[in-house]
Structure formats: C-alpha cells, structure tokens
Amino acid sequence: MIRMQAVDKHFGPLHVLKDINLEVDAGQVVVVLGPSGSGKSTLCRTINRLEPIDNGTIEVDGKILPAEGKALAALRADVGMVFQSFNLFAHKSILDNVTLAPLKVRKVNKAEAQKRGLELLERVGIANQRDKYPAQLSGGQQQRAAIARALAMKPKVMLFDEPTSALDPEMVQEVLDVMTTLAREGMTMLVVTHEMGFARRAANRVIFMDAGEVVEDAAPDQFFTAPRSERAKDFLGKILTH
Ligand SMILES: Nc1ncnc2c1ncn2[C@@H]1O[C@H](COP(=O)(O)OP(=O)(O)OP(=O)(O)O)[C@@H](O)[C@H]1O
Ligand SMILES: [Mg+2]
C-alpha cells in the first residue's frame, strides 16, 4: 500500500531522511518510534506530499506520488492524516468539519455526506456532539472528530503523528481505542506514537528511526524484548524508565 524507495530529504544542510526504503502492506499497522528530531514527522509528511522529497519515489497503492497538480490532490485524498494538534475548523460545527472535504473534494451530495458524516461520528463515539464547535469539545473528543474527518475521505492509508501527545492523560485511551478499532478493521496505518501499549497491542511492525535513518524494522515483541541496535536499546532504556 505504501512503498518508499531510496527517499532522501534535506532541509538546507540538514539531511533529515536518509535513503529510506519502506514498504507497508495493505492492512498493516506500523508504529514509528525514535528520538526527537529523528525524522518521524517528516517521514509522515512526505507520504502525502506535505513535504517534497529530493530523491527517490513514494507510491501509494501502486501509484507514484506526483509532484503537484490534480493528480496529487487525488492521491493525497487517499492518505488521511491526523496530527498532534487537531486542526479542526474553529468556526464550523463538528459535523460540518467532517462533511466539508467530501462535499468540496469528492463532490458527494449533501444528504449523502451528512449521512456518512453522522455514521463516522457515531463510530468514534461523538455523534451527540455534532452541532457543537470544536472549542466546546474536550481534547479527546476533538481528536476523535479529527479522525472522523480524515476517514470521511475514505482514505486507503491513515497516518497519525503523535495523535495523543497533546491530550490530558485521561483522554488518551479513548483516542487509542478508536485507533485500535480501525486497526482491527484492516486499515493500513502508520503511527508515530510514544504509546508503547498501543504499539504492543495493535502494531504488526515497529520501525525505529534515528538521525534520518530506519535503524530497525521488527515485530513489536522482538523490538521491545530484544532490540538489535545500541541506539534502540538506549532509546528504550530512556522511555521505559521515565
Ligand atoms: N520545515 C523545516 N525546516 C527546517 N528544518 C526542519 C523542518 N521540519 C523539520 N526540520 C528538522 O528536521 C529534523 C527532523 O524533524 P522531524 O520533525 O521530522 O522530527 P521528529 O522525529 O518528528 O521529532 P519529534 O519527536 O520532536 O516530533 C529535525 O532536525 C528538525 O529540526
Ligand atoms: Mg514529530
């Protein structure tokens, strides 16, 4: 579903993605771990071309990501993304947030968009919040709305970049539960997160990045119990003991 080949990315003199070769099969859930600044967010952002790459190719469902134009807009719609900050439209209701892109980009008719929007809000457990504005919701509810909004485009892939790290602790689980359900339903997911419980429970693979490289690519059990590299051991030592 996702294939990155020999991908390089610089920010000026900084080499932030170094020869990334990564394949994610349909239905796989891949958790991306690594220290701050290792390139995890940049990796996500290149997959839907929020960031251009310098070298290499990225394919989504067998189609090479074009640099720009209509074809890019269509492919980008196949890749849903959920960020740490919820990025909801402040002046639109929760339901309008979810129906906006299907109406504008997918040209779905209004009745259909609303029906599906409500189903999605139901699925993430906030249908009763549909007429409120984002600021009237808790962080966990806003993040679930952001997930519903991404799902409204019927993406083939969902990217999550630290979706729970801005949440109060008691709201983390409700968002992880929605993500776990999505994973069980067979969504292809790439998830940057420090939630090790989620990684162990829901992921098929863990990718460990350091300094722009994929240093390890392993099953969660193997990664957490017997990481191969010193860098991963060091990282796990820090996060598991703090
Ligand atoms: N727009 C940008 N311009 C210049 N440098 C950038 C830009 N975005 C990221 N970087 C740099 O690229 C490197 C990788 O950043 P990235 O955000 O991908 O790391 P990360 O692994 O997601 O870190 P964190 O865990 O803190 O979110 C960092 O050194 C960062 O400072
Ligand atoms: Mg990041």
mmCIF file of C-alpha atoms and ligand atoms in Angstrom:
data_model
loop_
_atom_site.group_PDB
_atom_site.id
_atom_site.type_symbol
_atom_site.label_atom_id
_atom_site.label_comp_id
_atom_site.label_asym_id
_atom_site.label_seq_id
_atom_site.Cartn_x
_atom_site.Cartn_y
_atom_site.Cartn_z
ATOM 1 C CA MET A 1 0.000 0.000 0.000
ATOM 2 C CA ILE A 2 2.921 2.340 0.743
ATOM 3 C CA ARG A 3 6.287 1.913 -0.936
ATOM 4 C CA MET A 4 9.154 4.311 -0.356
ATOM 5 C CA GLN A 5 12.293 3.677 -2.357
ATOM 6 C CA ALA A 6 15.616 5.426 -1.823
ATOM 7 C CA VAL A 7 13.915 8.502 -0.415
ATOM 8 C CA ASP A 8 16.130 11.410 0.595
ATOM 9 C CA LYS A 9 15.093 14.705 2.086
ATOM 10 C CA HIS A 10 17.108 17.716 3.192
ATOM 11 C CA PHE A 11 16.153 20.885 4.993
ATOM 12 C CA GLY A 12 19.003 23.116 3.808
ATOM 13 C CA PRO A 13 22.193 21.487 5.053
ATOM 14 C CA LEU A 14 20.285 19.087 7.297
ATOM 15 C CA HIS A 15 19.865 15.560 5.881
ATOM 16 C CA VAL A 16 16.595 14.553 7.568
ATOM 17 C CA LEU A 17 15.626 11.417 5.628
ATOM 18 C CA LYS A 18 18.490 9.210 4.502
ATOM 19 C CA ASP A 19 17.840 6.574 1.874
ATOM 20 C CA ILE A 20 14.502 5.450 3.292
ATOM 21 C CA ASN A 21 13.237 2.140 1.909
ATOM 22 C CA LEU A 22 9.969 1.161 3.458
ATOM 23 C CA GLU A 23 7.054 -0.970 2.397
ATOM 24 C CA VAL A 24 3.767 -1.216 4.233
ATOM 25 C CA ASP A 25 1.327 -3.884 3.112
ATOM 26 C CA ALA A 26 -2.406 -3.281 2.944
ATOM 27 C CA GLY A 27 -3.921 -3.734 6.380
ATOM 28 C CA GLN A 28 -0.629 -3.436 8.215
ATOM 29 C CA VAL A 29 -0.203 -1.213 11.239
ATOM 30 C CA VAL A 30 3.295 0.200 11.597
ATOM 31 C CA VAL A 31 4.366 2.167 14.650
ATOM 32 C CA VAL A 32 7.234 4.599 14.131
ATOM 33 C CA LEU A 33 9.467 5.246 17.126
ATOM 34 C CA GLY A 34 12.601 7.285 17.574
ATOM 35 C CA PRO A 35 14.151 10.215 19.402
ATOM 36 C CA SER A 36 13.056 13.791 18.841
ATOM 37 C CA GLY A 37 14.377 15.149 15.561
ATOM 38 C CA SER A 38 14.976 11.713 14.042
ATOM 39 C CA GLY A 39 12.636 12.451 11.115
ATOM 40 C CA LYS A 40 9.381 10.720 12.120
ATOM 41 C CA SER A 41 7.090 13.654 11.326
ATOM 42 C CA THR A 42 8.960 14.414 8.132
ATOM 43 C CA LEU A 43 8.536 10.795 7.040
ATOM 44 C CA CYS A 44 4.759 11.072 7.520
ATOM 45 C CA ARG A 45 4.584 14.401 5.778
ATOM 46 C CA THR A 46 6.405 13.159 2.693
ATOM 47 C CA ILE A 47 3.896 10.326 2.288
ATOM 48 C CA ASN A 48 1.125 12.757 1.453
ATOM 49 C CA ARG A 49 3.483 15.312 -0.055
ATOM 50 C CA LEU A 50 3.071 17.947 2.597
ATOM 51 C CA GLU A 51 6.846 17.889 2.158
ATOM 52 C CA PRO A 52 8.517 17.342 -1.211
ATOM 53 C CA ILE A 53 11.408 14.869 -1.417
ATOM 54 C CA ASP A 54 14.792 15.346 -3.051
ATOM 55 C CA ASN A 55 15.353 11.834 -4.332
ATOM 56 C CA GLY A 56 13.604 8.503 -4.633
ATOM 57 C CA THR A 57 9.978 7.547 -5.147
ATOM 58 C CA ILE A 58 6.908 7.138 -2.998
ATOM 59 C CA GLU A 59 3.991 5.008 -4.153
ATOM 60 C CA VAL A 60 0.565 4.745 -2.566
ATOM 61 C CA ASP A 61 -1.461 1.756 -3.714
ATOM 62 C CA GLY A 62 0.846 1.276 -6.689
ATOM 63 C CA LYS A 63 0.729 4.852 -7.922
ATOM 64 C CA ILE A 64 3.792 7.056 -7.766
ATOM 65 C CA LEU A 65 3.079 10.322 -5.957
ATOM 66 C CA PRO A 66 3.198 13.108 -8.495
ATOM 67 C CA ALA A 67 4.978 16.335 -7.559
ATOM 68 C CA GLU A 68 1.930 18.564 -7.920
ATOM 69 C CA GLY A 69 -1.357 19.252 -9.698
ATOM 70 C CA LYS A 70 -4.713 17.493 -9.847
ATOM 71 C CA ALA A 71 -3.252 14.013 -9.750
ATOM 72 C CA LEU A 72 -1.525 14.873 -6.493
ATOM 73 C CA ALA A 73 -4.754 16.182 -4.968
ATOM 74 C CA ALA A 74 -6.483 12.903 -5.844
ATOM 75 C CA LEU A 75 -3.714 10.746 -4.394
ATOM 76 C CA ARG A 76 -3.427 12.914 -1.316
ATOM 77 C CA ALA A 77 -7.100 12.319 -0.643
ATOM 78 C CA ASP A 78 -6.242 8.613 -0.377
ATOM 79 C CA VAL A 79 -3.973 9.363 2.572
ATOM 80 C CA GLY A 80 -5.674 10.598 5.744
ATOM 81 C CA MET A 81 -3.568 12.349 8.300
ATOM 82 C CA VAL A 82 -4.159 13.090 11.971
ATOM 83 C CA PHE A 83 -1.775 15.410 13.802
ATOM 84 C CA GLN A 84 -0.963 16.145 17.391
ATOM 85 C CA SER A 85 -2.978 19.364 17.221
ATOM 86 C CA PHE A 86 -6.430 18.655 15.955
ATOM 87 C CA ASN A 87 -6.556 21.234 13.147
ATOM 88 C CA LEU A 88 -10.345 21.375 13.109
ATOM 89 C CA PHE A 89 -12.024 24.398 11.544
ATOM 90 C CA ALA A 90 -12.918 26.534 14.573
ATOM 91 C CA HIS A 91 -15.946 28.226 13.009
ATOM 92 C CA LYS A 92 -17.605 25.092 11.715
ATOM 93 C CA SER A 93 -19.635 22.572 13.647
ATOM 94 C CA ILE A 94 -18.227 19.112 14.252
ATOM 95 C CA LEU A 95 -20.494 17.619 11.597
ATOM 96 C CA ASP A 96 -19.549 20.356 9.099
ATOM 97 C CA ASN A 97 -15.884 19.657 9.797
ATOM 98 C CA VAL A 98 -16.435 16.039 8.831
ATOM 99 C CA THR A 99 -18.540 16.711 5.706
ATOM 100 C CA LEU A 100 -16.537 19.607 4.267
ATOM 101 C CA ALA A 101 -13.914 17.711 2.296
ATOM 102 C CA PRO A 102 -16.308 15.074 0.887
ATOM 103 C CA LEU A 103 -18.567 17.912 -0.313
ATOM 104 C CA LYS A 104 -15.782 20.021 -1.813
ATOM 105 C CA VAL A 105 -13.221 17.487 -2.959
ATOM 106 C CA ARG A 106 -15.168 14.295 -3.548
ATOM 107 C CA LYS A 107 -18.283 16.179 -4.778
ATOM 108 C CA VAL A 108 -20.569 13.975 -2.708
ATOM 109 C CA ASN A 109 -24.123 15.357 -2.398
ATOM 110 C CA LYS A 110 -25.092 16.972 0.869
ATOM 111 C CA ALA A 111 -27.540 14.341 2.132
ATOM 112 C CA GLU A 112 -25.068 11.558 1.467
ATOM 113 C CA ALA A 113 -22.184 13.490 3.075
ATOM 114 C CA GLN A 114 -24.258 14.154 6.200
ATOM 115 C CA LYS A 115 -25.414 10.580 6.493
ATOM 116 C CA ARG A 116 -21.894 9.282 6.230
ATOM 117 C CA GLY A 117 -20.583 12.051 8.481
ATOM 118 C CA LEU A 118 -23.006 11.035 11.198
ATOM 119 C CA GLU A 119 -22.073 7.374 10.823
ATOM 120 C CA LEU A 120 -18.436 8.296 11.304
ATOM 121 C CA LEU A 121 -19.162 10.451 14.347
ATOM 122 C CA GLU A 122 -21.154 7.512 15.695
ATOM 123 C CA ARG A 123 -18.196 5.256 15.089
ATOM 124 C CA VAL A 124 -15.805 7.464 17.045
ATOM 125 C CA GLY A 125 -18.422 7.931 19.767
ATOM 126 C CA ILE A 126 -19.241 11.628 19.444
ATOM 127 C CA ALA A 127 -22.424 11.755 17.351
ATOM 128 C CA ASN A 128 -24.100 13.650 20.197
ATOM 129 C CA GLN A 129 -21.534 16.449 19.760
ATOM 130 C CA ARG A 130 -22.268 17.015 16.094
ATOM 131 C CA ASP A 131 -23.708 20.556 16.352
ATOM 132 C CA LYS A 132 -21.038 21.920 18.684
ATOM 133 C CA TYR A 133 -17.958 23.886 17.695
ATOM 134 C CA PRO A 134 -14.509 22.363 18.245
ATOM 135 C CA ALA A 135 -13.695 24.635 21.215
ATOM 136 C CA GLN A 136 -16.744 23.217 23.035
ATOM 137 C CA LEU A 137 -15.300 19.702 22.970
ATOM 138 C CA SER A 138 -12.663 18.071 25.130
ATOM 139 C CA GLY A 139 -9.281 17.351 23.584
ATOM 140 C CA GLY A 140 -10.085 13.670 23.252
ATOM 141 C CA GLN A 141 -13.387 14.426 21.553
ATOM 142 C CA GLN A 142 -11.693 16.880 19.191
ATOM 143 C CA GLN A 143 -9.099 14.325 18.243
ATOM 144 C CA ARG A 144 -11.827 11.745 17.588
ATOM 145 C CA ALA A 145 -13.550 14.349 15.381
ATOM 146 C CA ALA A 146 -10.266 14.824 13.521
ATOM 147 C CA ILE A 147 -10.079 11.060 12.945
ATOM 148 C CA ALA A 148 -13.683 11.016 11.675
ATOM 149 C CA ARG A 149 -12.885 13.904 9.374
ATOM 150 C CA ALA A 150 -9.910 12.077 7.883
ATOM 151 C CA LEU A 151 -11.982 8.883 7.474
ATOM 152 C CA ALA A 152 -14.708 10.816 5.647
ATOM 153 C CA MET A 153 -12.477 10.888 2.573
ATOM 154 C CA LYS A 154 -12.378 7.074 2.550
ATOM 155 C CA PRO A 155 -8.590 7.029 2.661
ATOM 156 C CA LYS A 156 -6.611 3.931 1.797
ATOM 157 C CA VAL A 157 -3.964 4.829 4.352
ATOM 158 C CA MET A 158 -4.114 6.695 7.652
ATOM 159 C CA LEU A 159 -1.074 8.495 9.028
ATOM 160 C CA PHE A 160 -1.037 9.506 12.675
ATOM 161 C CA ASP A 161 1.630 11.841 14.038
ATOM 162 C CA GLU A 162 1.598 11.704 17.852
ATOM 163 C CA PRO A 163 -2.201 11.861 17.956
ATOM 164 C CA THR A 164 -2.393 11.575 21.739
ATOM 165 C CA SER A 165 0.598 13.570 22.928
ATOM 166 C CA ALA A 166 -1.315 16.847 23.347
ATOM 167 C CA LEU A 167 -4.090 15.181 25.354
ATOM 168 C CA ASP A 168 -4.690 15.049 29.068
ATOM 169 C CA PRO A 169 -3.854 11.554 30.296
ATOM 170 C CA GLU A 170 -7.471 10.532 30.906
ATOM 171 C CA MET A 171 -8.318 11.217 27.253
ATOM 172 C CA VAL A 172 -5.522 9.238 25.692
ATOM 173 C CA GLN A 173 -7.274 5.899 25.952
ATOM 174 C CA GLU A 174 -10.465 6.946 24.154
ATOM 175 C CA VAL A 175 -8.422 8.030 21.138
ATOM 176 C CA LEU A 176 -6.248 4.901 21.235
ATOM 177 C CA ASP A 177 -9.426 2.796 21.398
ATOM 178 C CA VAL A 178 -10.689 4.370 18.174
ATOM 179 C CA MET A 179 -7.318 3.734 16.543
ATOM 180 C CA THR A 180 -7.220 0.150 17.767
ATOM 181 C CA THR A 181 -10.670 -0.471 16.287
ATOM 182 C CA LEU A 182 -9.546 0.993 12.970
ATOM 183 C CA ALA A 183 -6.511 -1.251 13.006
ATOM 184 C CA ARG A 184 -8.648 -4.329 13.699
ATOM 185 C CA GLU A 185 -10.931 -3.368 10.821
ATOM 186 C CA GLY A 186 -7.976 -3.610 8.479
ATOM 187 C CA MET A 187 -6.990 -0.002 7.880
ATOM 188 C CA THR A 188 -3.405 0.480 6.715
ATOM 189 C CA MET A 189 -1.833 2.721 9.327
ATOM 190 C CA LEU A 190 1.477 4.415 10.001
ATOM 191 C CA VAL A 191 1.502 5.735 13.550
ATOM 192 C CA VAL A 192 4.114 7.895 15.237
ATOM 193 C CA THR A 193 3.471 7.472 18.949
ATOM 194 C CA HIS A 194 5.124 7.035 22.301
ATOM 195 C CA GLU A 195 2.237 4.857 23.482
ATOM 196 C CA MET A 196 4.061 1.581 23.894
ATOM 197 C CA GLY A 197 0.909 -0.253 24.942
ATOM 198 C CA PHE A 198 -0.679 0.612 21.622
ATOM 199 C CA ALA A 199 2.466 -0.433 19.777
ATOM 200 C CA ARG A 200 2.468 -3.813 21.514
ATOM 201 C CA ARG A 201 -1.252 -4.431 21.124
ATOM 202 C CA ALA A 202 -2.089 -3.030 17.720
ATOM 203 C CA ALA A 203 1.061 -2.878 15.620
ATOM 204 C CA ASN A 204 2.299 -5.531 13.214
ATOM 205 C CA ARG A 205 5.670 -3.846 12.993
ATOM 206 C CA VAL A 206 7.753 -1.288 14.793
ATOM 207 C CA ILE A 207 10.105 0.954 12.894
ATOM 208 C CA PHE A 208 12.816 2.671 14.852
ATOM 209 C CA MET A 209 14.325 5.809 13.349
ATOM 210 C CA ASP A 210 17.404 7.688 14.385
ATOM 211 C CA ALA A 211 19.084 10.619 12.649
ATOM 212 C CA GLY A 212 17.018 10.240 9.489
ATOM 213 C CA GLU A 213 17.549 6.508 9.075
ATOM 214 C CA VAL A 214 15.382 3.479 9.658
ATOM 215 C CA VAL A 215 17.613 1.647 12.107
ATOM 216 C CA GLU A 216 15.282 -1.256 12.968
ATOM 217 C CA ASP A 217 12.188 -2.783 11.465
ATOM 218 C CA ALA A 218 10.838 -5.598 13.614
ATOM 219 C CA ALA A 219 7.786 -7.233 15.139
ATOM 220 C CA PRO A 220 6.775 -5.370 18.338
ATOM 221 C CA ASP A 221 7.608 -8.294 20.624
ATOM 222 C CA GLN A 222 11.029 -8.675 19.150
ATOM 223 C CA PHE A 223 11.714 -4.950 19.195
ATOM 224 C CA PHE A 224 10.673 -4.428 22.797
ATOM 225 C CA THR A 225 12.285 -7.535 24.242
ATOM 226 C CA ALA A 226 15.412 -7.783 22.114
ATOM 227 C CA PRO A 227 16.250 -4.649 20.126
ATOM 228 C CA ARG A 228 19.259 -5.272 17.928
ATOM 229 C CA SER A 229 20.924 -1.864 17.776
ATOM 230 C CA GLU A 230 22.591 0.057 20.583
ATOM 231 C CA ARG A 231 20.610 3.127 19.536
ATOM 232 C CA ALA A 232 17.283 1.360 20.021
ATOM 233 C CA LYS A 233 18.405 -0.128 23.357
ATOM 234 C CA ASP A 234 19.407 3.314 24.524
ATOM 235 C CA PHE A 235 16.090 4.815 23.384
ATOM 236 C CA LEU A 236 14.003 2.105 25.025
ATOM 237 C CA GLY A 237 16.025 2.413 28.213
ATOM 238 C CA LYS A 238 15.077 6.076 28.377
ATOM 239 C CA ILE A 239 11.395 5.862 27.535
ATOM 240 C CA LEU A 240 10.571 2.737 29.504
ATOM 241 C CA THR A 241 12.077 4.002 32.709
ATOM 242 C CA HIS A 242 10.840 7.614 32.781
HETATM 243 N N1 LIG B 1 10.324 22.898 7.968
HETATM 244 C C1 LIG B 1 11.538 22.615 8.447
HETATM 245 N N2 LIG B 1 12.617 23.377 8.148
HETATM 246 C C2 LIG B 1 13.845 23.076 8.614
HETATM 247 N N3 LIG B 1 14.127 22.009 9.392
HETATM 248 C C3 LIG B 1 13.103 21.215 9.729
HETATM 249 C C4 LIG B 1 11.756 21.463 9.284
HETATM 250 N N4 LIG B 1 10.950 20.493 9.777
HETATM 251 C C5 LIG B 1 11.747 19.685 10.500
HETATM 252 N N5 LIG B 1 13.045 20.100 10.470
HETATM 253 C C6 LIG B 1 14.194 19.427 11.099
HETATM 254 O O1 LIG B 1 14.252 18.110 10.568
HETATM 255 C C7 LIG B 1 14.630 17.181 11.582
HETATM 256 C C8 LIG B 1 13.537 16.093 11.671
HETATM 257 O O2 LIG B 1 12.361 16.705 12.190
HETATM 258 P P1 LIG B 1 11.040 15.878 12.476
HETATM 259 O O3 LIG B 1 10.027 16.883 12.850
HETATM 260 O O4 LIG B 1 10.757 15.003 11.316
HETATM 261 O O5 LIG B 1 11.483 15.005 13.728
HETATM 262 P P2 LIG B 1 10.601 14.073 14.674
HETATM 263 O O6 LIG B 1 11.277 12.742 14.703
HETATM 264 O O7 LIG B 1 9.194 14.120 14.241
HETATM 265 O O8 LIG B 1 10.788 14.768 16.097
HETATM 266 P P3 LIG B 1 9.738 14.910 17.339
HETATM 267 O O9 LIG B 1 9.771 13.582 18.060
HETATM 268 O O10 LIG B 1 10.327 16.001 18.178
HETATM 269 O O11 LIG B 1 8.397 15.249 16.760
HETATM 270 C C9 LIG B 1 14.815 17.977 12.846
HETATM 271 O O12 LIG B 1 16.191 18.238 12.991
HETATM 272 C C10 LIG B 1 14.048 19.252 12.584
HETATM 273 O O13 LIG B 1 14.593 20.320 13.293
HETATM 274 MG MG MG B 2 7.430 14.846 15.148
#
